[in-house]
Each structure stands twice: as C-alpha cells, then as structure tokens.
Amino acid sequence: MSATENARVVIIGSGPSGWTAALYTARANLEPIIYEGLQPGGQLMITTEVENFPGFPEGVQGPQLMQLFKEQATRFGTRVRSETVTGVDFSKRPFRVESEGGVVLADAVIISTGATARYLGLPGEKAFYNKGISACATCDGFFFRGKEVIVIGGGDSAVEEANFLTRFCSKVTMIHRRDELRASKIMAQRALDNEKIEIRWNTVVTGYHGDANGAIRAVDLENIETGATEELPTQGVFMGIGHKPNTEIFVGKLEMDEAGYLITKPDCSYTSVEGVFACGDVQDTVYRQAITAAGSGCMAAIDVERWLEAQGH
Ligand code: NAP
C-alpha cells in the first residue's frame, strides 16, 4: 500500500520557478516537497548554452544551471521526489497530491509545471534540437549572427521572435500556413514593415535537411494553395507555433484561460483556489524567461509563507 504523509508545502514542477520556490520555502523552514515531474529541470534541460541568466558572465549550460538550482534548494532541506504528480484534490484542505509513490497532504501547493514549446513533430526533428532548431529566439538568437533563418508561425510569438532575430540575422523568413497573421495588429505591422523579414504565406514546412555535421542546412516547403514545393536553404529554424501549458491535471480544478494557462491574481501568485499558488511559465504568456520564472517562484514562496502564517500554521 502506498504511503500518506503531510507537508506544509508541496511544489509541483522543477524548472527555475519550482527550484526557486523550493529554495525560499526551505529557507523559511517550511520543509517543502518538490515533485520533479516528467522533465526534471524543465525547458532549460533541452537548451545548450544560456547566456542571459545574470551571474554567469561566461554563460552556462542549461542542464548545469538547473543542477545548481537543485543543489542550492536541497542544501536547505528541500525534499525531492523524482516522480510525476498524477492527480490533485484542491476541493478541501489539506490539499491532496497524488503520485505513484503515494499521497501527500499539503497545507499549501505551488504549481510550477511550466509550459512546453510546440514543435511541428516532423520525422527526424528532434535530432536538430540545438543544431539549428530552437523554440526560443531570446535564448538562441545570438548564435545565429549574420545567418539566414526561418520562423514558423504567425502569432505574437512568431512575429516577436522574427523581429528580435533581425537584430542578429541577415534575413528572417516567416513561414505561415495562412494568408493572414494571427498576431495583434501592431506587432504584425512591425514584422510587415521590417525589410529584413520576408513572409511566405500559405506555406508549411514539410521536412528538414542536415549538413555533414548534422546541423540544419535547408527545409522543405509546400505552398498549400498551389501545391508548389521547394527546398529553402536556412541555418536556423525557430518554432513560433505556441506553447502548451502543462495543466492537464488541473482542468476543472483551477481557473485557466482558453489556452490552458493558470490565471493568477494581479501582482501575486494566488490562483483561484486559496492556498494554491502558481509561478513560472504555467501562468506566464508574456515573458517566459528563466529569470522571470525564477523571480515568480520567489514571489510564490513569499506568498505561501505569509498565507500560511495568516492561517496560523
Ligand atoms: P498563438 O497565438 O497560438 O499562435 C500560434 C501560431 O502558430 C498561429 O499563427 C498558428 O497558425 C501557428 N501554428 C500553430 N500550430 C501550427 C502548426 N502545426 N503548423 C504551422 N503553424 C502552426 O501562439 P503565440 O504566438 O505563442 O501566442 C500565445 C499567447 O501569448 C497569445 O495570447 C499571444 O497574444 C500572447 N503573446 C503575447 C506577446 C506580447 O504581447 N508581447 C508575445 C507573445 C505571445 P494559425 O494562425 O493558422 O492558427
């Protein structure tokens, strides 16, 4: 039979926000339990060099950065569960958090399950991760200085990434499956006005080609109106087709927007259920950076500490 135990704080998800929430709650003597989840360390584990995390002037490898986050949080007594949470009950307190290993009854819960960038899912795609395919221009754009790249998608993320990439790249080609951008008018106009950006309308990417080193050298395109195909040389492919927040187990239990992001109250980490807090990309559709996630993890930890104190815990 699986065990039931008690915790003052359970943290679900172990990216920058989760580990920061763990660090702060551990240092507040709340002895948090953190569930590492399906992808321990979160999105930075599939990144190579991180050059924009303050404190690392020479840059740091994503997995190494997450290992440092973990070491710092565990140093103060964070209890780590290398498991995935399979179910929660937030209808009464203490909250129930279930995993394969058992059940934890928690006075407060911090959700930091993150979001996952969407990829096209074409055959062989994964082999090009960090070898030309990226889902974060802010993180990786710098590595494409002077190169020609493509951005897939037509929403705010895609036009923002395309505009950002023109600072480094000699040319940015947006590949959009329709004849109209989904992005907000003002952001779309910026892309349309940018002379370094070309937009291929009604076009989809159907395949990738690598060079002798396994890095991207070209993509196959298909115009879905005319059926015309071509091989377009490119050195970088940026996915701008959206993110999927990891919130399946919270459906019907916490307020979400139509895309599934958890809704937090303005300027804090409170969710729609008192005692349940959220931080990081699972509630952030705007910034999505490791440093902003870490900052919001700190906010959630402080919110929890104060809330527990107000409850008399
Ligand atoms: P999004 O609005 O869902 O746009 C995704 C884009 O990718 C759409 O153009 C979509 O095409 C395309 N797409 C989706 N799946 C595809 C596939 N399999 N193949 C080809 N194209 C595909 O996602 P987002 O741009 O990440 O934005 C998400 C939310 O964050 C939005 O509310 C957005 O306003 C917000 N956001 C705001 C800012 C900002 O204010 N600075 C920046 C970024 C994001 P269709 O158009 O045909 O559906």
CSV table of C-alpha atoms in Angstrom, one decimal, residues 127-128 130-133 209-218 234-235:
chain,number,residue,atom,x,y,z
A,127,ALA,CA,17.9,15.3,-34.0
A,128,PHE,CA,18.1,19.0,-34.9
A,130,ASN,CA,20.3,22.6,-30.6
A,131,LYS,CA,21.6,22.0,-34.1
A,132,GLY,CA,19.6,24.7,-35.8
A,133,ILE,CA,16.1,24.2,-34.4
A,209,HIS,CA,17.9,18.6,-44.3
A,210,GLY,CA,21.1,18.5,-42.3
A,211,ASP,CA,24.7,19.1,-43.3
A,212,ALA,CA,27.7,16.8,-42.7
A,213,ASN,CA,27.8,17.9,-39.0
A,214,GLY,CA,24.1,17.2,-38.5
A,215,ALA,CA,23.2,20.9,-38.4
A,216,ILE,CA,20.2,22.3,-40.3
A,217,ARG,CA,21.1,23.4,-43.8
A,218,ALA,CA,17.6,23.6,-45.5
A,234,THR,CA,18.4,28.1,-44.0
A,235,GLN,CA,20.8,27.8,-41.0
